[in-house]
Amino acid sequence: MQWRGKRTSSHIEDRRRGGGFSRAGMPGIRVGRRGGGRGSPMGIFATIVVLLIGAYFGVDMTGLLGGSQGGYATQGAAPAGPNTIDDDEEAFVATMLGETEQVWSEIFAASGERYTPTTLVLYSGGTGSACGMAQAAMGPFYCPGDRRVYLDTSFFRVLEQRMGAGGDFANAYVIAHEVAHHVQNLTGTLGQVNAERQRAGERQANALSVRLELQADCYAGVWASRAAAGLQVTEADIREALDTAAAIGDDTLQRSAGARVVPDSFTHGSAEQRQTWFFTGYRSGDPGRCDTFSARNL
């Protein structure tokens, strides 16, 4: 993939230096990792991710596993002024975000709609969001409360060093997946599914979460397909994305933690499902092929 010299997004908020969070006297909004929102403790997927990433950093993250029912939302510190891209890592993220903006603006325009970009917040260690405190142990996630993607880029190193995945296009896939949750929010899918999950039992709620996540994988594939020519995406790049999809499949993570694979506990989909739906989007380039909610067999 050739990403240098491309347009960069201006919708970057860099809190890596001098960020932080403060309590605000507002009701808390709880969402699961990567756009969930059921108001219950983290599921087994999030638990395993917390433990794996906590092990990587050598920090005890088990205090996060019970979730938070606090009656406030944390808010990140506002940036001091217009963001300036001042390092290679931020340049990469801003470029990938810009690529998603171009693709989704074209897709929305084709349907007579206007795409409103998400803002991507870069942070280091922890920061506040309308969905509660963001921490590196949570991995990247999208918060519908403030329509922002939160990313501690140390996650990219976790992918490579602890999960056996990584590379520029693998990292681009991660960003595209989180932006896809923003697309779901704009189209109303995210709110509808989260409302249904609130009313459902645990097994059904997990199944709905899987379909939501697999659709985001498919949308990430659509983005990859449409951005491929401009970024000079190769077969090796697509393999990086597929390897990453497999590495963060629920079954892979459960096995990595030494646990028994329990499909009913899945919240993001198996390795095979995540690869299949990413490739469905990539092969077709058509978001209309990403209706995971109507699919009988995922």
XYZ file of C-alpha atoms in Angstrom, residues 3 5 7 21 33 45 64-65 95 101-102 120 129 144 161 180-181 194 216-217 224 260 270 285 296:
25
model
C -0.261 5.975 1.469
C 1.425 12.030 -0.209
C -4.943 13.815 1.369
C -10.504 13.746 31.191
C -16.016 -2.181 22.742
C -14.435 -10.936 24.136
C -11.869 -2.857 34.278
C -13.675 -6.145 33.837
C -4.433 9.669 5.718
C -14.100 10.120 4.147
C -13.634 10.117 0.392
C -10.810 10.366 15.350
C -15.373 10.150 25.981
C -22.040 7.063 19.279
C 3.647 -8.416 18.886
C -17.905 1.657 9.698
C -19.597 1.875 13.104
C -28.499 -1.354 20.491
C -18.698 -3.305 10.063
C -16.115 -5.794 8.758
C -10.740 -1.380 0.885
C -13.098 -23.218 25.750
C -15.429 -16.048 14.631
C -17.353 -2.988 -3.283
C -29.431 -16.865 7.405
